Amino acid sequence: MAQVAVMSPNGEVKKIDRDSEDSLNALRQVAALMLKAALVHKYDGIRFGDAIAEDDRFWVDSDKDDQQVSADELPALEDDLKKLAKEDDKVEFAEVALDDALKGVEKDQFSSELLKENAKDGKVALYKLGDVAVIAKAPILVYTDAVKNFKLLSVAGAYWKGMSSNPMLQRIYGTVFYKKADLDEDLKKRQEARERDHRVIGNQLDLFFVDPKVGAGLPYWMPKGATIRRTIERYIIDREVADGYEHVYTPVLMNVDAYKTSGHWAHYRDDMFPPMDMGDGEMLELRPMNCPSHIQIYKHHIRSYRDLPLRIAELGMMHRYEKSGALSGLQRVREMTLNDGHTFVALDQIRDEFAKILKLIMSVYKDFDITDYSFRLSLRDPKNTKKYYANDEMWEKSQKLLKAAMDDLHLDYYEAEGEAAFYGPKLDIQTKTALGNDETMSTIQLDFMLPDRFGLTYMGKDGKEHMPVMIHRGVVGTMERFVAYLTEIYKGAFPTWLAPEQVHIIPVSDDKHGAYADQLAKEMKAAKIRVVVDHRNEKMGYKIREAQTQKVPYTLVVGDDEMKNNSVSVRKYGEQDQNSMSKQDFMDEILHDIATYSRKD
């Protein structure tokens, strides 16, 4: 097996297998250094942030006094990289005095800051390629001639250190492989990712937008996106109410003391927004979790064993502080609405309630045609118990109960130590995204801690007070992430029951057939079908193509024959043929399509 020379951040060089993941990461790291070198030689006075390999790509952050690097300049930069690769230079390691290193970047505040942050004992470790250097943080390939099969992917803005209060830099992304076939496969996957990217589709279909100028990570739902979200919300509320849940509304603000009691303040403070001082000693916090709110609902009345299981649910808005650099469309936001629920049960009700919740989740998955998922039993890490609620007896009991419940249902699952919530173990249902990545969609969490901390009780059959067990559960996660997931799974072609516009009616002549089209639309709206009549003065072919571009499930064309026969000419999304149907037959078909959640079975 072929080997390559890789240098560690301490300057040590060793040979490793070229086909290993470590080797590929080292190749990406040297590509980042070479890209920085190409930028240095091409643009006078350019300044630099990080130049690193990350996940499945490499990138370089830079800043110029004049216009930033544009996507049109990437081909020329690729040519420069090819020339550097042909020169087959060698990366050198150097441990330089910080003062000397700073002299070379006097006019570059970003590089200066990086050097200071990474200095130890007055020295900084560098990888050098000629007169260009990067900080030695990760292993790097020693020779540059391996950088042959690469592609500079894109340019984007990136806040310095991921903070919106810092200057915006220019980030250039690239990918590189040892083999051309691997590069081609990677580019194919990236193209598929672009076509499924919910941010791209959201813009094309006008579903939502995020404007950092008015609030990074705070989505604005446009009418079409709001329709999709509202349809999901109505669906999930109806399902939960039918399953015995009582839906509530609770405030997005709560006294910070509640989060100190719950443990969120101690464990998640860095992910919470700063408290608001109301000026009278009261400190209010934007809630990062809904559980303390639902606990207050429980505590508002004296509870009896007859009340249990008590199921409380809410589409609860939450706020979490995410760094600007981590924000991404609807997947990583600062304001989110969680499909949240909490059940308060007696100890002997846990298994039955667990099975009931799981049955609800599986039924919802069927309606959304979610089939690729696995079960992960998330447990406490026995080697690192400091980050968890300190009660060994509770953990042993709750973990045994969850395992027993899964075994009762004869479900295959795998155990993941260290993935539990700080207050208890949980079952995570891991779904596959459109691009094959694992993502937690649903969760069922067992909690003995919060009932204890908040002093929750119920009066038992024996006339004595007992503590309930709390089950946290989320069926489809947050509305934001779920819509992003569905957008990418469906590639924007939402099934009829979810589509923001279900029917697009095009009159052949607006003067002659517009009134008939409007009458059709009126009848459909009365049947709660989402329909639009296209009265624009455009050619019919253009209107049909646009309806297909907007991925409307049904496009109807109406002219003389349709008016005469009280019929419609139907074209389904993705199909070329048009079929003539009576108005009633079409109404029956689309209403059946909606009622069955567009399932084939």
PDB file of N, CA, C and O in Angstrom, residues 36-65:
ATOM      1  N   LYS A  36      -3.368  29.645   0.306  1.00  0.00           N
ATOM      2  CA  LYS A  36      -2.923  30.888   0.939  1.00  0.00           C
ATOM      3  C   LYS A  36      -1.715  31.450   0.182  1.00  0.00           C
ATOM      4  O   LYS A  36      -1.645  32.666  -0.068  1.00  0.00           O
ATOM      5  N   ALA A  37      -0.788  30.572  -0.206  1.00  0.00           N
ATOM      6  CA  ALA A  37       0.389  31.027  -0.956  1.00  0.00           C
ATOM      7  C   ALA A  37      -0.018  31.647  -2.285  1.00  0.00           C
ATOM      8  O   ALA A  37       0.514  32.680  -2.694  1.00  0.00           O
ATOM      9  N   ALA A  38      -0.972  31.030  -2.975  1.00  0.00           N
ATOM     10  CA  ALA A  38      -1.439  31.567  -4.254  1.00  0.00           C
ATOM     11  C   ALA A  38      -2.064  32.946  -4.064  1.00  0.00           C
ATOM     12  O   ALA A  38      -1.859  33.852  -4.880  1.00  0.00           O
ATOM     13  N   LEU A  39      -2.818  33.123  -2.985  1.00  0.00           N
ATOM     14  CA  LEU A  39      -3.454  34.416  -2.714  1.00  0.00           C
ATOM     15  C   LEU A  39      -2.408  35.481  -2.361  1.00  0.00           C
ATOM     16  O   LEU A  39      -2.510  36.639  -2.784  1.00  0.00           O
ATOM     17  N   VAL A  40      -1.405  35.091  -1.585  1.00  0.00           N
ATOM     18  CA  VAL A  40      -0.328  36.025  -1.215  1.00  0.00           C
ATOM     19  C   VAL A  40       0.378  36.551  -2.460  1.00  0.00           C
ATOM     20  O   VAL A  40       0.652  37.757  -2.597  1.00  0.00           O
ATOM     21  N   HIS A  41       0.686  35.650  -3.390  1.00  0.00           N
ATOM     22  CA  HIS A  41       1.432  36.039  -4.588  1.00  0.00           C
ATOM     23  C   HIS A  41       0.573  36.786  -5.596  1.00  0.00           C
ATOM     24  O   HIS A  41       1.096  37.536  -6.421  1.00  0.00           O
ATOM     25  N   LYS A  42      -0.748  36.629  -5.490  1.00  0.00           N
ATOM     26  CA  LYS A  42      -1.639  37.249  -6.483  1.00  0.00           C
ATOM     27  C   LYS A  42      -2.120  38.634  -6.052  1.00  0.00           C
ATOM     28  O   LYS A  42      -2.331  39.520  -6.887  1.00  0.00           O
ATOM     29  N   TYR A  43      -2.301  38.831  -4.753  1.00  0.00           N
ATOM     30  CA  TYR A  43      -2.906  40.083  -4.280  1.00  0.00           C
ATOM     31  C   TYR A  43      -1.996  40.746  -3.249  1.00  0.00           C
ATOM     32  O   TYR A  43      -1.769  40.207  -2.163  1.00  0.00           O
ATOM     33  N   ASP A  44      -1.515  41.933  -3.552  1.00  0.00           N
ATOM     34  CA  ASP A  44      -0.678  42.681  -2.622  1.00  0.00           C
ATOM     35  C   ASP A  44      -1.510  43.146  -1.424  1.00  0.00           C
ATOM     36  O   ASP A  44      -2.652  43.592  -1.583  1.00  0.00           O
ATOM     37  N   GLY A  45      -0.929  43.055  -0.258  1.00  0.00           N
ATOM     38  CA  GLY A  45      -1.567  43.592   0.946  1.00  0.00           C
ATOM     39  C   GLY A  45      -2.742  42.791   1.464  1.00  0.00           C
ATOM     40  O   GLY A  45      -3.485  43.273   2.320  1.00  0.00           O
ATOM     41  N   ILE A  46      -2.918  41.574   0.969  1.00  0.00           N
ATOM     42  CA  ILE A  46      -4.039  40.767   1.446  1.00  0.00           C
ATOM     43  C   ILE A  46      -3.775  40.293   2.872  1.00  0.00           C
ATOM     44  O   ILE A  46      -2.637  40.038   3.267  1.00  0.00           O
ATOM     45  N   ARG A  47      -4.836  40.222   3.663  1.00  0.00           N
ATOM     46  CA  ARG A  47      -4.749  39.806   5.067  1.00  0.00           C
ATOM     47  C   ARG A  47      -5.464  38.465   5.239  1.00  0.00           C
ATOM     48  O   ARG A  47      -6.382  38.148   4.491  1.00  0.00           O
ATOM     49  N   PHE A  48      -5.060  37.719   6.285  1.00  0.00           N
ATOM     50  CA  PHE A  48      -5.566  36.356   6.403  1.00  0.00           C
ATOM     51  C   PHE A  48      -6.078  36.019   7.796  1.00  0.00           C
ATOM     52  O   PHE A  48      -5.478  36.386   8.804  1.00  0.00           O
ATOM     53  N   GLY A  49      -7.185  35.305   7.790  1.00  0.00           N
ATOM     54  CA  GLY A  49      -7.658  34.613   8.986  1.00  0.00           C
ATOM     55  C   GLY A  49      -7.125  33.190   8.927  1.00  0.00           C
ATOM     56  O   GLY A  49      -5.981  32.963   8.550  1.00  0.00           O
ATOM     57  N   ASP A  50      -7.976  32.228   9.251  1.00  0.00           N
ATOM     58  CA  ASP A  50      -7.538  30.826   9.260  1.00  0.00           C
ATOM     59  C   ASP A  50      -7.356  30.277   7.854  1.00  0.00           C
ATOM     60  O   ASP A  50      -8.014  30.704   6.900  1.00  0.00           O
ATOM     61  N   ALA A  51      -6.466  29.290   7.730  1.00  0.00           N
ATOM     62  CA  ALA A  51      -6.293  28.505   6.506  1.00  0.00           C
ATOM     63  C   ALA A  51      -6.201  27.057   6.967  1.00  0.00           C
ATOM     64  O   ALA A  51      -5.142  26.597   7.388  1.00  0.00           O
ATOM     65  N   ILE A  52      -7.317  26.349   6.930  1.00  0.00           N
ATOM     66  CA  ILE A  52      -7.359  25.038   7.578  1.00  0.00           C
ATOM     67  C   ILE A  52      -8.170  24.026   6.770  1.00  0.00           C
ATOM     68  O   ILE A  52      -8.905  24.382   5.837  1.00  0.00           O
ATOM     69  N   ALA A  53      -8.019  22.767   7.150  1.00  0.00           N
ATOM     70  CA  ALA A  53      -8.852  21.685   6.636  1.00  0.00           C
ATOM     71  C   ALA A  53      -9.941  21.403   7.661  1.00  0.00           C
ATOM     72  O   ALA A  53      -9.670  21.406   8.870  1.00  0.00           O
ATOM     73  N   GLU A  54     -11.168  21.190   7.181  1.00  0.00           N
ATOM     74  CA  GLU A  54     -12.288  20.963   8.092  1.00  0.00           C
ATOM     75  C   GLU A  54     -13.284  20.031   7.435  1.00  0.00           C
ATOM     76  O   GLU A  54     -13.704  20.261   6.300  1.00  0.00           O
ATOM     77  N   ASP A  55     -13.658  18.970   8.147  1.00  0.00           N
ATOM     78  CA  ASP A  55     -14.622  17.997   7.650  1.00  0.00           C
ATOM     79  C   ASP A  55     -14.180  17.457   6.291  1.00  0.00           C
ATOM     80  O   ASP A  55     -13.158  16.807   6.186  1.00  0.00           O
ATOM     81  N   ASP A  56     -14.936  17.768   5.246  1.00  0.00           N
ATOM     82  CA  ASP A  56     -14.642  17.202   3.928  1.00  0.00           C
ATOM     83  C   ASP A  56     -14.112  18.244   2.944  1.00  0.00           C
ATOM     84  O   ASP A  56     -14.274  18.110   1.737  1.00  0.00           O
ATOM     85  N   ARG A  57     -13.462  19.294   3.451  1.00  0.00           N
ATOM     86  CA  ARG A  57     -12.993  20.364   2.562  1.00  0.00           C
ATOM     87  C   ARG A  57     -11.896  21.147   3.253  1.00  0.00           C
ATOM     88  O   ARG A  57     -11.551  20.898   4.398  1.00  0.00           O
ATOM     89  N   PHE A  58     -11.336  22.107   2.537  1.00  0.00           N
ATOM     90  CA  PHE A  58     -10.397  23.051   3.133  1.00  0.00           C
ATOM     91  C   PHE A  58     -10.874  24.456   2.802  1.00  0.00           C
ATOM     92  O   PHE A  58     -11.651  24.659   1.865  1.00  0.00           O
ATOM     93  N   TRP A  59     -10.414  25.414   3.570  1.00  0.00           N
ATOM     94  CA  TRP A  59     -10.794  26.790   3.279  1.00  0.00           C
ATOM     95  C   TRP A  59      -9.781  27.780   3.824  1.00  0.00           C
ATOM     96  O   TRP A  59      -9.007  27.473   4.714  1.00  0.00           O
ATOM     97  N   VAL A  60      -9.813  28.978   3.223  1.00  0.00           N
ATOM     98  CA  VAL A  60      -8.934  30.082   3.614  1.00  0.00           C
ATOM     99  C   VAL A  60      -9.786  31.335   3.769  1.00  0.00           C
ATOM    100  O   VAL A  60     -10.602  31.653   2.898  1.00  0.00           O
ATOM    101  N   ASP A  61      -9.611  32.033   4.880  1.00  0.00           N
ATOM    102  CA  ASP A  61     -10.272  33.320   5.102  1.00  0.00           C
ATOM    103  C   ASP A  61      -9.304  34.442   4.778  1.00  0.00           C
ATOM    104  O   ASP A  61      -8.134  34.399   5.195  1.00  0.00           O
ATOM    105  N   SER A  62      -9.786  35.455   4.066  1.00  0.00           N
ATOM    106  CA  SER A  62      -8.902  36.566   3.703  1.00  0.00           C
ATOM    107  C   SER A  62      -9.682  37.877   3.674  1.00  0.00           C
ATOM    108  O   SER A  62     -10.915  37.887   3.722  1.00  0.00           O
ATOM    109  N   ASP A  63      -8.935  38.961   3.557  1.00  0.00           N
ATOM    110  CA  ASP A  63      -9.538  40.288   3.522  1.00  0.00           C
ATOM    111  C   ASP A  63      -8.636  41.204   2.708  1.00  0.00           C
ATOM    112  O   ASP A  63      -7.403  41.131   2.816  1.00  0.00           O
ATOM    113  N   LYS A  64      -9.265  42.048   1.864  1.00  0.00           N
ATOM    114  CA  LYS A  64      -8.496  42.989   1.045  1.00  0.00           C
ATOM    115  C   LYS A  64      -9.088  44.375   1.186  1.00  0.00           C
ATOM    116  O   LYS A  64     -10.260  44.546   1.493  1.00  0.00           O
ATOM    117  N   ASP A  65      -8.273  45.386   0.912  1.00  0.00           N
ATOM    118  CA  ASP A  65      -8.761  46.760   0.983  1.00  0.00           C
ATOM    119  C   ASP A  65      -9.744  47.058  -0.142  1.00  0.00           C
ATOM    120  O   ASP A  65     -10.716  47.787   0.039  1.00  0.00           O
TER     121      ASP A  65
END
